[in-house]
């Protein structure tokens, strides 16, 4: 096995870009005017050499030794905040500082945050939740995972699929597809055969795996698959409301010939759909049944049958694994279980097999 790679210095960057060390320093500091063409050459050299700015690394090593960084979409969403709470609790128990970074769901922002945490020597970087992973994203995140590992840090993926074979990143998740299969089966077992899936987002890992469970359950029960029953919308309450309202309006007449139940991809989407259904003059579950996913507020408040996720334990497990000292290339992914929480949003209809 070859020894550790030689650390790239600011002089290496200057030589590669064909500029002075002072110009590289000014460009990276961003506090001195630099010609656009020169700036482009410097940043290109930084990327090609995978240069880490030591000043930033030293700054964090003094201010926050052993930091665990968690990268999430938003702190305002219960799904992310519950997992973040688990990360913070375990990081504190392990004597580490927890840094919380948000991306707004932007994969480019996520890449930038991981790069920043890599430069600042975070002991572990934990990425939470779904993201649309195109080829460029996977290539860059794979490179960052290797860089983190080479520097004694590590990347942990929480609630998202692995980046691929040979990528040094831990994976902690839950049976996302299994939970979707179980909740769809719950509706099918109650006699429903036309089930609207609300929250389709092709290419997003969470959506793709939940849709896969939904479709498999339909096939297992011999229910006809109808792509028209898969409705796209954002993962927020207002999007769920608007999508449900539009679908009900489009199906004016005997809506029961269209669908008798709704599988909302998240509880927040379900809450919006609840409002739209009731404004349409329909009753839940007498006229239409509905289920959700996540078991976060407001599921209990509105009596929503849903899939419970072990949010806090996901976060705790990710930290324990990231700080374990184990080799991510040989460590098997951790998959936590889910279960259905039955409340009063589903009615049995027709003949039940």
mmCIF file of C-alpha atoms in Angstrom:
data_model
loop_
_atom_site.group_PDB
_atom_site.id
_atom_site.type_symbol
_atom_site.label_atom_id
_atom_site.label_comp_id
_atom_site.label_asym_id
_atom_site.label_seq_id
_atom_site.Cartn_x
_atom_site.Cartn_y
_atom_site.Cartn_z
ATOM 1 C CA UNK A 1 0.000 0.000 0.000
ATOM 2 C CA UNK A 2 1.399 3.403 -0.929
ATOM 3 C CA UNK A 3 2.037 6.036 1.718
ATOM 4 C CA UNK A 4 -0.070 9.140 2.279
ATOM 5 C CA UNK A 5 -0.234 11.555 -0.608
ATOM 6 C CA UNK A 6 1.885 14.701 -0.387
ATOM 7 C CA UNK A 7 -0.179 17.671 0.753
ATOM 8 C CA UNK A 8 -0.709 20.271 -1.937
ATOM 9 C CA UNK A 9 0.609 23.683 -0.886
ATOM 10 C CA UNK A 10 -0.265 27.203 -1.960
ATOM 11 C CA UNK A 11 3.036 27.273 -3.855
ATOM 12 C CA UNK A 12 1.924 24.252 -5.879
ATOM 13 C CA UNK A 13 -1.290 26.084 -6.784
ATOM 14 C CA UNK A 14 0.628 29.204 -7.791
ATOM 15 C CA UNK A 15 2.971 27.214 -10.001
ATOM 16 C CA UNK A 16 0.098 25.290 -11.598
ATOM 17 C CA UNK A 17 -1.809 28.505 -12.332
ATOM 18 C CA UNK A 18 1.263 30.429 -13.472
ATOM 19 C CA UNK A 19 0.793 33.226 -10.922
ATOM 20 C CA UNK A 20 2.442 34.393 -7.724
ATOM 21 C CA UNK A 21 1.745 32.968 -4.269
ATOM 22 C CA UNK A 22 0.420 36.391 -3.266
ATOM 23 C CA UNK A 23 -2.103 36.316 -6.116
ATOM 24 C CA UNK A 24 -3.355 32.897 -5.026
ATOM 25 C CA UNK A 25 -3.690 34.120 -1.445
ATOM 26 C CA UNK A 26 -5.591 37.249 -2.502
ATOM 27 C CA UNK A 27 -7.904 35.261 -4.766
ATOM 28 C CA UNK A 28 -8.809 32.771 -2.057
ATOM 29 C CA UNK A 29 -9.213 35.456 0.600
ATOM 30 C CA UNK A 30 -11.613 37.381 -1.619
ATOM 31 C CA UNK A 31 -10.665 40.698 -0.036
ATOM 32 C CA UNK A 32 -8.534 42.107 -2.866
ATOM 33 C CA UNK A 33 -9.475 42.868 -6.494
ATOM 34 C CA UNK A 34 -8.241 40.177 -8.923
ATOM 35 C CA UNK A 35 -8.722 40.118 -12.675
ATOM 36 C CA UNK A 36 -11.495 37.645 -13.679
ATOM 37 C CA UNK A 37 -9.157 35.685 -15.965
ATOM 38 C CA UNK A 38 -6.583 35.364 -13.192
ATOM 39 C CA UNK A 39 -9.225 34.361 -10.672
ATOM 40 C CA UNK A 40 -10.459 31.671 -13.068
ATOM 41 C CA UNK A 41 -6.927 30.245 -13.463
ATOM 42 C CA UNK A 42 -6.396 30.130 -9.714
ATOM 43 C CA UNK A 43 -9.737 28.473 -8.942
ATOM 44 C CA UNK A 44 -9.197 25.982 -11.748
ATOM 45 C CA UNK A 45 -5.794 25.087 -10.282
ATOM 46 C CA UNK A 46 -7.357 24.732 -6.823
ATOM 47 C CA UNK A 47 -9.919 22.289 -8.193
ATOM 48 C CA UNK A 48 -7.477 20.290 -10.281
ATOM 49 C CA UNK A 49 -4.979 19.937 -7.422
ATOM 50 C CA UNK A 50 -7.687 19.420 -4.775
ATOM 51 C CA UNK A 51 -6.055 22.123 -2.658
ATOM 52 C CA UNK A 52 -7.261 22.601 0.924
ATOM 53 C CA UNK A 53 -6.809 26.067 2.385
ATOM 54 C CA UNK A 54 -4.772 25.537 5.517
ATOM 55 C CA UNK A 55 -5.750 28.859 7.076
ATOM 56 C CA UNK A 56 -9.348 27.699 7.304
ATOM 57 C CA UNK A 57 -8.262 24.326 8.646
ATOM 58 C CA UNK A 58 -6.163 25.952 11.378
ATOM 59 C CA UNK A 59 -9.012 28.300 12.267
ATOM 60 C CA UNK A 60 -11.399 25.467 13.006
ATOM 61 C CA UNK A 61 -8.784 23.277 14.650
ATOM 62 C CA UNK A 62 -8.414 26.010 17.280
ATOM 63 C CA UNK A 63 -12.097 26.941 17.587
ATOM 64 C CA UNK A 64 -13.799 23.571 17.265
ATOM 65 C CA UNK A 65 -11.665 20.428 17.564
ATOM 66 C CA UNK A 66 -13.442 17.196 16.702
ATOM 67 C CA UNK A 67 -16.489 18.806 15.134
ATOM 68 C CA UNK A 68 -19.281 16.714 13.649
ATOM 69 C CA UNK A 69 -21.023 18.530 10.802
ATOM 70 C CA UNK A 70 -24.581 17.645 9.811
ATOM 71 C CA UNK A 71 -25.803 18.880 6.431
ATOM 72 C CA UNK A 72 -29.582 19.080 6.053
ATOM 73 C CA UNK A 73 -32.169 20.644 3.773
ATOM 74 C CA UNK A 74 -33.832 22.812 6.425
ATOM 75 C CA UNK A 75 -34.099 23.153 10.192
ATOM 76 C CA UNK A 76 -37.749 24.176 9.786
ATOM 77 C CA UNK A 77 -38.857 20.695 8.661
ATOM 78 C CA UNK A 78 -39.571 18.142 11.402
ATOM 79 C CA UNK A 79 -38.013 15.242 9.484
ATOM 80 C CA UNK A 80 -34.635 16.994 9.360
ATOM 81 C CA UNK A 81 -34.802 18.646 12.771
ATOM 82 C CA UNK A 82 -35.576 15.337 14.523
ATOM 83 C CA UNK A 83 -32.598 13.641 12.880
ATOM 84 C CA UNK A 84 -30.414 16.666 13.645
ATOM 85 C CA UNK A 85 -31.455 16.406 17.290
ATOM 86 C CA UNK A 86 -30.250 12.802 17.357
ATOM 87 C CA UNK A 87 -26.942 13.834 15.784
ATOM 88 C CA UNK A 88 -26.475 16.639 18.312
ATOM 89 C CA UNK A 89 -27.303 14.379 21.268
ATOM 90 C CA UNK A 90 -24.825 11.698 20.211
ATOM 91 C CA UNK A 91 -22.131 14.201 19.256
ATOM 92 C CA UNK A 92 -22.427 15.777 22.708
ATOM 93 C CA UNK A 93 -22.261 12.355 24.361
ATOM 94 C CA UNK A 94 -19.078 11.685 22.369
ATOM 95 C CA UNK A 95 -17.544 14.989 23.453
ATOM 96 C CA UNK A 96 -17.824 16.598 20.014
ATOM 97 C CA UNK A 97 -19.182 19.909 18.853
ATOM 98 C CA UNK A 98 -22.071 19.647 16.381
ATOM 99 C CA UNK A 99 -22.237 22.028 13.425
ATOM 100 C CA UNK A 100 -25.557 22.264 11.578
ATOM 101 C CA UNK A 101 -25.489 23.425 7.937
ATOM 102 C CA UNK A 102 -28.514 23.893 5.684
ATOM 103 C CA UNK A 103 -28.715 23.688 1.897
ATOM 104 C CA UNK A 104 -32.332 24.435 0.964
ATOM 105 C CA UNK A 105 -32.289 21.226 -1.078
ATOM 106 C CA UNK A 106 -29.729 22.641 -3.532
ATOM 107 C CA UNK A 107 -27.163 19.934 -4.468
ATOM 108 C CA UNK A 108 -24.644 22.612 -5.479
ATOM 109 C CA UNK A 109 -24.931 24.216 -2.070
ATOM 110 C CA UNK A 110 -24.521 20.790 -0.466
ATOM 111 C CA UNK A 111 -21.308 20.177 -2.393
ATOM 112 C CA UNK A 112 -19.994 23.587 -1.367
ATOM 113 C CA UNK A 113 -20.788 22.938 2.303
ATOM 114 C CA UNK A 114 -19.051 19.550 2.252
ATOM 115 C CA UNK A 115 -16.017 21.165 0.627
ATOM 116 C CA UNK A 116 -15.982 23.829 3.340
ATOM 117 C CA UNK A 117 -16.255 21.245 6.127
ATOM 118 C CA UNK A 118 -13.451 19.266 4.495
ATOM 119 C CA UNK A 119 -11.257 22.355 4.482
ATOM 120 C CA UNK A 120 -12.095 23.064 8.113
ATOM 121 C CA UNK A 121 -11.161 19.565 9.242
ATOM 122 C CA UNK A 122 -14.532 18.434 10.541
ATOM 123 C CA UNK A 123 -14.049 14.986 12.062
ATOM 124 C CA UNK A 124 -17.183 13.714 10.345
ATOM 125 C CA UNK A 125 -19.629 15.106 7.798
ATOM 126 C CA UNK A 126 -23.149 13.659 7.861
ATOM 127 C CA UNK A 127 -25.436 14.218 4.869
ATOM 128 C CA UNK A 128 -29.125 13.785 5.660
ATOM 129 C CA UNK A 129 -32.100 13.122 3.433
ATOM 130 C CA UNK A 130 -32.782 13.016 -0.250
ATOM 131 C CA UNK A 131 -30.993 14.820 -3.050
ATOM 132 C CA UNK A 132 -31.163 14.629 -6.832
ATOM 133 C CA UNK A 133 -27.877 12.999 -7.770
ATOM 134 C CA UNK A 134 -26.730 13.609 -11.328
ATOM 135 C CA UNK A 135 -23.409 12.331 -12.684
ATOM 136 C CA UNK A 136 -21.513 15.522 -11.840
ATOM 137 C CA UNK A 137 -22.829 15.502 -8.263
ATOM 138 C CA UNK A 138 -21.831 11.860 -7.739
ATOM 139 C CA UNK A 139 -18.392 12.422 -9.228
ATOM 140 C CA UNK A 140 -17.654 15.446 -7.034
ATOM 141 C CA UNK A 141 -19.115 13.959 -3.844
ATOM 142 C CA UNK A 142 -17.139 10.761 -4.453
ATOM 143 C CA UNK A 143 -13.964 12.863 -4.725
ATOM 144 C CA UNK A 144 -14.815 14.658 -1.482
ATOM 145 C CA UNK A 145 -15.445 11.340 0.276
ATOM 146 C CA UNK A 146 -11.964 10.148 -0.705
ATOM 147 C CA UNK A 147 -10.427 13.468 0.379
ATOM 148 C CA UNK A 148 -12.167 13.321 3.750
ATOM 149 C CA UNK A 149 -10.962 9.767 4.299
ATOM 150 C CA UNK A 150 -7.403 10.695 3.310
ATOM 151 C CA UNK A 151 -7.375 13.472 5.900
ATOM 152 C CA UNK A 152 -8.625 11.238 8.710
ATOM 153 C CA UNK A 153 -12.225 12.411 8.517
ATOM 154 C CA UNK A 154 -15.196 10.601 7.018
ATOM 155 C CA UNK A 155 -18.465 11.046 5.180
ATOM 156 C CA UNK A 156 -21.680 9.461 6.458
ATOM 157 C CA UNK A 157 -24.888 9.241 4.442
ATOM 158 C CA UNK A 158 -28.045 9.265 6.537
ATOM 159 C CA UNK A 159 -31.381 8.387 4.931
ATOM 160 C CA UNK A 160 -29.976 8.262 1.396
ATOM 161 C CA UNK A 161 -28.468 5.535 -0.807
ATOM 162 C CA UNK A 162 -24.713 4.805 -1.056
ATOM 163 C CA UNK A 163 -22.620 6.648 -3.621
ATOM 164 C CA UNK A 164 -21.362 3.367 -5.075
ATOM 165 C CA UNK A 165 -18.756 0.642 -4.634
ATOM 166 C CA UNK A 166 -15.332 1.753 -3.538
ATOM 167 C CA UNK A 167 -16.497 5.071 -2.056
ATOM 168 C CA UNK A 168 -15.334 5.516 1.568
ATOM 169 C CA UNK A 169 -18.642 6.636 3.075
ATOM 170 C CA UNK A 170 -20.755 5.097 5.834
ATOM 171 C CA UNK A 171 -24.469 4.587 5.171
ATOM 172 C CA UNK A 172 -27.238 4.663 7.783
ATOM 173 C CA UNK A 173 -30.800 4.464 6.556
ATOM 174 C CA UNK A 174 -34.240 3.020 7.057
ATOM 175 C CA UNK A 175 -36.355 0.659 4.991
ATOM 176 C CA UNK A 176 -37.883 3.410 2.891
ATOM 177 C CA UNK A 177 -39.242 1.109 0.192
ATOM 178 C CA UNK A 178 -40.485 -1.402 2.756
ATOM 179 C CA UNK A 179 -42.361 1.294 4.650
ATOM 180 C CA UNK A 180 -44.050 2.487 1.451
ATOM 181 C CA UNK A 181 -44.944 -1.104 0.550
ATOM 182 C CA UNK A 182 -46.432 -1.664 4.020
ATOM 183 C CA UNK A 183 -48.585 1.477 4.061
ATOM 184 C CA UNK A 184 -49.845 0.802 0.517
ATOM 185 C CA UNK A 185 -50.633 -2.772 1.558
ATOM 186 C CA UNK A 186 -52.589 -1.360 4.503
ATOM 187 C CA UNK A 187 -54.833 0.495 2.056
ATOM 188 C CA UNK A 188 -55.101 -2.471 -0.296
ATOM 189 C CA UNK A 189 -56.030 -4.741 2.604
ATOM 190 C CA UNK A 190 -58.850 -2.317 3.420
ATOM 191 C CA UNK A 191 -60.278 -2.881 -0.053
ATOM 192 C CA UNK A 192 -58.856 0.128 -1.890
ATOM 193 C CA UNK A 193 -57.629 -0.503 -5.427
ATOM 194 C CA UNK A 194 -57.437 3.027 -6.871
ATOM 195 C CA UNK A 195 -54.819 4.706 -4.688
ATOM 196 C CA UNK A 196 -53.517 8.154 -5.575
ATOM 197 C CA UNK A 197 -49.810 8.650 -4.841
ATOM 198 C CA UNK A 198 -49.262 12.321 -3.963
ATOM 199 C CA UNK A 199 -45.681 13.605 -4.009
ATOM 200 C CA UNK A 200 -43.991 12.140 -7.086
ATOM 201 C CA UNK A 201 -40.518 13.641 -7.615
ATOM 202 C CA UNK A 202 -38.627 11.578 -10.235
ATOM 203 C CA UNK A 203 -34.894 11.387 -9.717
ATOM 204 C CA UNK A 204 -35.024 12.192 -6.007
ATOM 205 C CA UNK A 205 -33.853 9.193 -3.997
ATOM 206 C CA UNK A 206 -36.526 9.373 -1.284
ATOM 207 C CA UNK A 207 -39.348 9.739 -3.787
ATOM 208 C CA UNK A 208 -38.028 6.998 -6.061
ATOM 209 C CA UNK A 209 -37.774 4.448 -3.259
ATOM 210 C CA UNK A 210 -41.235 5.247 -1.850
ATOM 211 C CA UNK A 211 -42.823 5.050 -5.290
ATOM 212 C CA UNK A 212 -41.088 1.701 -5.801
ATOM 213 C CA UNK A 213 -42.727 0.339 -2.634
ATOM 214 C CA UNK A 214 -46.114 1.696 -3.720
ATOM 215 C CA UNK A 215 -45.883 0.103 -7.165
ATOM 216 C CA UNK A 216 -44.663 -3.244 -5.837
ATOM 217 C CA UNK A 217 -47.554 -3.432 -3.384
ATOM 218 C CA UNK A 218 -50.050 -2.762 -6.187
ATOM 219 C CA UNK A 219 -48.499 -5.568 -8.230
ATOM 220 C CA UNK A 220 -48.533 -7.957 -5.262
ATOM 221 C CA UNK A 221 -52.291 -7.433 -4.885
ATOM 222 C CA UNK A 222 -52.986 -7.600 -8.605
ATOM 223 C CA UNK A 223 -54.200 -4.000 -8.625
ATOM 224 C CA UNK A 224 -53.982 -2.231 -11.977
ATOM 225 C CA UNK A 225 -51.077 0.218 -12.152
ATOM 226 C CA UNK A 226 -52.181 3.595 -13.485
ATOM 227 C CA UNK A 227 -49.446 6.242 -13.932
ATOM 228 C CA UNK A 228 -52.190 8.883 -13.941
ATOM 229 C CA UNK A 229 -52.592 8.178 -10.229
ATOM 230 C CA UNK A 230 -49.064 9.358 -9.499
ATOM 231 C CA UNK A 231 -49.184 13.111 -8.906
ATOM 232 C CA UNK A 232 -46.127 15.306 -8.554
ATOM 233 C CA UNK A 233 -45.791 17.997 -5.900
ATOM 234 C CA UNK A 234 -43.250 19.517 -3.539
ATOM 235 C CA UNK A 235 -42.653 18.110 -0.076
ATOM 236 C CA UNK A 236 -44.509 20.872 1.753
ATOM 237 C CA UNK A 237 -48.035 21.568 2.975
ATOM 238 C CA UNK A 238 -48.977 24.187 0.406
ATOM 239 C CA UNK A 239 -47.867 21.950 -2.470
ATOM 240 C CA UNK A 240 -49.913 19.058 -1.112
ATOM 241 C CA UNK A 241 -52.932 21.330 -0.771
ATOM 242 C CA UNK A 242 -52.620 22.751 -4.293
ATOM 243 C CA UNK A 243 -52.025 19.371 -5.953
ATOM 244 C CA UNK A 244 -54.952 17.728 -4.156
ATOM 245 C CA UNK A 245 -57.272 20.649 -4.854
ATOM 246 C CA UNK A 246 -56.378 20.560 -8.560
ATOM 247 C CA UNK A 247 -56.898 16.809 -8.774
ATOM 248 C CA UNK A 248 -60.292 16.917 -7.097
ATOM 249 C CA UNK A 249 -61.436 19.789 -9.315
ATOM 250 C CA UNK A 250 -60.287 17.932 -12.432
ATOM 251 C CA UNK A 251 -62.289 14.889 -11.392
ATOM 252 C CA UNK A 252 -65.605 16.670 -10.923
ATOM 253 C CA UNK A 253 -68.356 14.086 -10.850
ATOM 254 C CA UNK A 254 -67.962 10.623 -9.365
ATOM 255 C CA UNK A 255 -64.440 10.924 -7.983
ATOM 256 C CA UNK A 256 -64.619 7.394 -6.514
ATOM 257 C CA UNK A 257 -64.124 6.004 -10.017
ATOM 258 C CA UNK A 258 -60.793 7.819 -10.050
ATOM 259 C CA UNK A 259 -59.442 6.990 -6.584
ATOM 260 C CA UNK A 260 -60.742 6.082 -3.145
ATOM 261 C CA UNK A 261 -57.556 6.575 -1.155
ATOM 262 C CA UNK A 262 -54.466 8.793 -1.089
ATOM 263 C CA UNK A 263 -50.915 7.851 -0.166
ATOM 264 C CA UNK A 264 -49.185 11.155 0.598
ATOM 265 C CA UNK A 265 -45.398 10.911 0.358
ATOM 266 C CA UNK A 266 -45.012 12.852 3.640
ATOM 267 C CA UNK A 267 -47.239 13.781 6.544
ATOM 268 C CA UNK A 268 -46.854 17.458 5.669
ATOM 269 C CA UNK A 269 -48.167 16.791 2.148
ATOM 270 C CA UNK A 270 -51.011 14.834 3.752
ATOM 271 C CA UNK A 271 -51.927 17.810 5.935
ATOM 272 C CA UNK A 272 -52.328 19.994 2.853
ATOM 273 C CA UNK A 273 -54.342 17.273 1.128
ATOM 274 C CA UNK A 274 -56.583 16.998 4.229
ATOM 275 C CA UNK A 275 -57.529 20.646 3.911
ATOM 276 C CA UNK A 276 -58.227 20.394 0.171
ATOM 277 C CA UNK A 277 -60.363 17.278 0.594
ATOM 278 C CA UNK A 278 -62.487 18.873 3.296
ATOM 279 C CA UNK A 279 -62.881 22.108 1.364
ATOM 280 C CA UNK A 280 -64.189 19.975 -1.493
ATOM 281 C CA UNK A 281 -67.009 18.851 0.791
ATOM 282 C CA UNK A 282 -65.607 15.340 1.364
ATOM 283 C CA UNK A 283 -65.126 13.543 4.658
ATOM 284 C CA UNK A 284 -62.064 11.611 5.842
ATOM 285 C CA UNK A 285 -62.221 8.628 5.982
ATOM 286 C CA UNK A 286 -65.929 8.231 5.116
ATOM 287 C CA UNK A 287 -65.558 9.547 1.568
ATOM 288 C CA UNK A 288 -61.832 9.179 1.010
ATOM 289 C CA UNK A 289 -59.023 7.523 2.963
ATOM 290 C CA UNK A 290 -55.555 8.984 3.322
ATOM 291 C CA UNK A 291 -52.190 7.869 4.734
ATOM 292 C CA UNK A 292 -48.832 9.602 5.123
ATOM 293 C CA UNK A 293 -45.184 8.882 5.796
ATOM 294 C CA UNK A 294 -42.679 9.994 8.514
ATOM 295 C CA UNK A 295 -44.928 10.209 11.634
ATOM 296 C CA UNK A 296 -44.088 13.852 12.254
ATOM 297 C CA UNK A 297 -46.375 16.727 13.207
ATOM 298 C CA UNK A 298 -49.207 17.126 12.371
ATOM 299 C CA UNK A 299 -49.871 13.377 11.883
ATOM 300 C CA UNK A 300 -51.118 12.723 15.415
ATOM 301 C CA UNK A 301 -53.141 15.952 15.533
ATOM 302 C CA UNK A 302 -55.142 15.088 12.409
ATOM 303 C CA UNK A 303 -55.446 11.373 13.179
ATOM 304 C CA UNK A 304 -53.322 10.324 10.201
ATOM 305 C CA UNK A 305 -52.325 6.709 9.672
ATOM 306 C CA UNK A 306 -48.674 6.854 8.684
ATOM 307 C CA UNK A 307 -45.243 5.196 8.613
ATOM 308 C CA UNK A 308 -43.140 5.842 11.702
ATOM 309 C CA UNK A 309 -39.440 6.578 11.181
ATOM 310 C CA UNK A 310 -36.778 6.299 13.929
ATOM 311 C CA UNK A 311 -35.564 9.859 13.298
ATOM 312 C CA UNK A 312 -33.416 10.472 16.366
ATOM 313 C CA UNK A 313 -31.885 6.997 16.250
ATOM 314 C CA UNK A 314 -30.916 7.572 12.612
ATOM 315 C CA UNK A 315 -28.914 10.598 13.705
ATOM 316 C CA UNK A 316 -27.378 8.869 16.712
ATOM 317 C CA UNK A 317 -26.416 5.798 14.679
ATOM 318 C CA UNK A 318 -24.779 7.954 11.998
ATOM 319 C CA UNK A 319 -22.581 9.686 14.591
ATOM 320 C CA UNK A 320 -21.648 6.437 16.354
ATOM 321 C CA UNK A 321 -20.626 4.865 13.056
ATOM 322 C CA UNK A 322 -18.762 7.944 11.828
ATOM 323 C CA UNK A 323 -16.702 8.126 15.030
ATOM 324 C CA UNK A 324 -16.185 4.368 15.385
ATOM 325 C CA UNK A 325 -12.851 4.268 13.587
ATOM 326 C CA UNK A 326 -14.138 1.478 11.361
ATOM 327 C CA UNK A 327 -13.313 1.236 7.670
ATOM 328 C CA UNK A 328 -16.261 2.524 5.599
ATOM 329 C CA UNK A 329 -15.138 0.403 2.654
ATOM 330 C CA UNK A 330 -15.857 -2.822 4.548
ATOM 331 C CA UNK A 331 -18.571 -1.711 6.971
ATOM 332 C CA UNK A 332 -22.037 -2.843 5.887
ATOM 333 C CA UNK A 333 -24.805 -0.212 5.710
ATOM 334 C CA UNK A 334 -27.053 0.060 8.755
ATOM 335 C CA UNK A 335 -30.760 -0.188 7.976
ATOM 336 C CA UNK A 336 -33.277 0.656 10.698
ATOM 337 C CA UNK A 337 -36.837 -0.619 10.585
ATOM 338 C CA UNK A 338 -40.103 1.280 10.153
ATOM 339 C CA UNK A 339 -43.626 0.477 11.275
ATOM 340 C CA UNK A 340 -47.163 1.645 10.593
ATOM 341 C CA UNK A 341 -48.974 3.796 13.136
ATOM 342 C CA UNK A 342 -52.703 3.178 12.667
ATOM 343 C CA UNK A 343 -54.990 6.070 13.509
ATOM 344 C CA UNK A 344 -58.402 6.890 11.997
ATOM 345 C CA UNK A 345 -57.841 8.093 8.425
ATOM 346 C CA UNK A 346 -58.553 4.810 6.605
ATOM 347 C CA UNK A 347 -61.931 3.213 5.968
ATOM 348 C CA UNK A 348 -62.517 -0.337 4.741
ATOM 349 C CA UNK A 349 -64.358 -0.423 1.418
ATOM 350 C CA UNK A 350 -65.768 -3.052 -0.944
ATOM 351 C CA UNK A 351 -64.699 -6.665 -0.716
ATOM 352 C CA UNK A 352 -61.405 -7.320 1.032
ATOM 353 C CA UNK A 353 -59.137 -10.168 -0.013
#
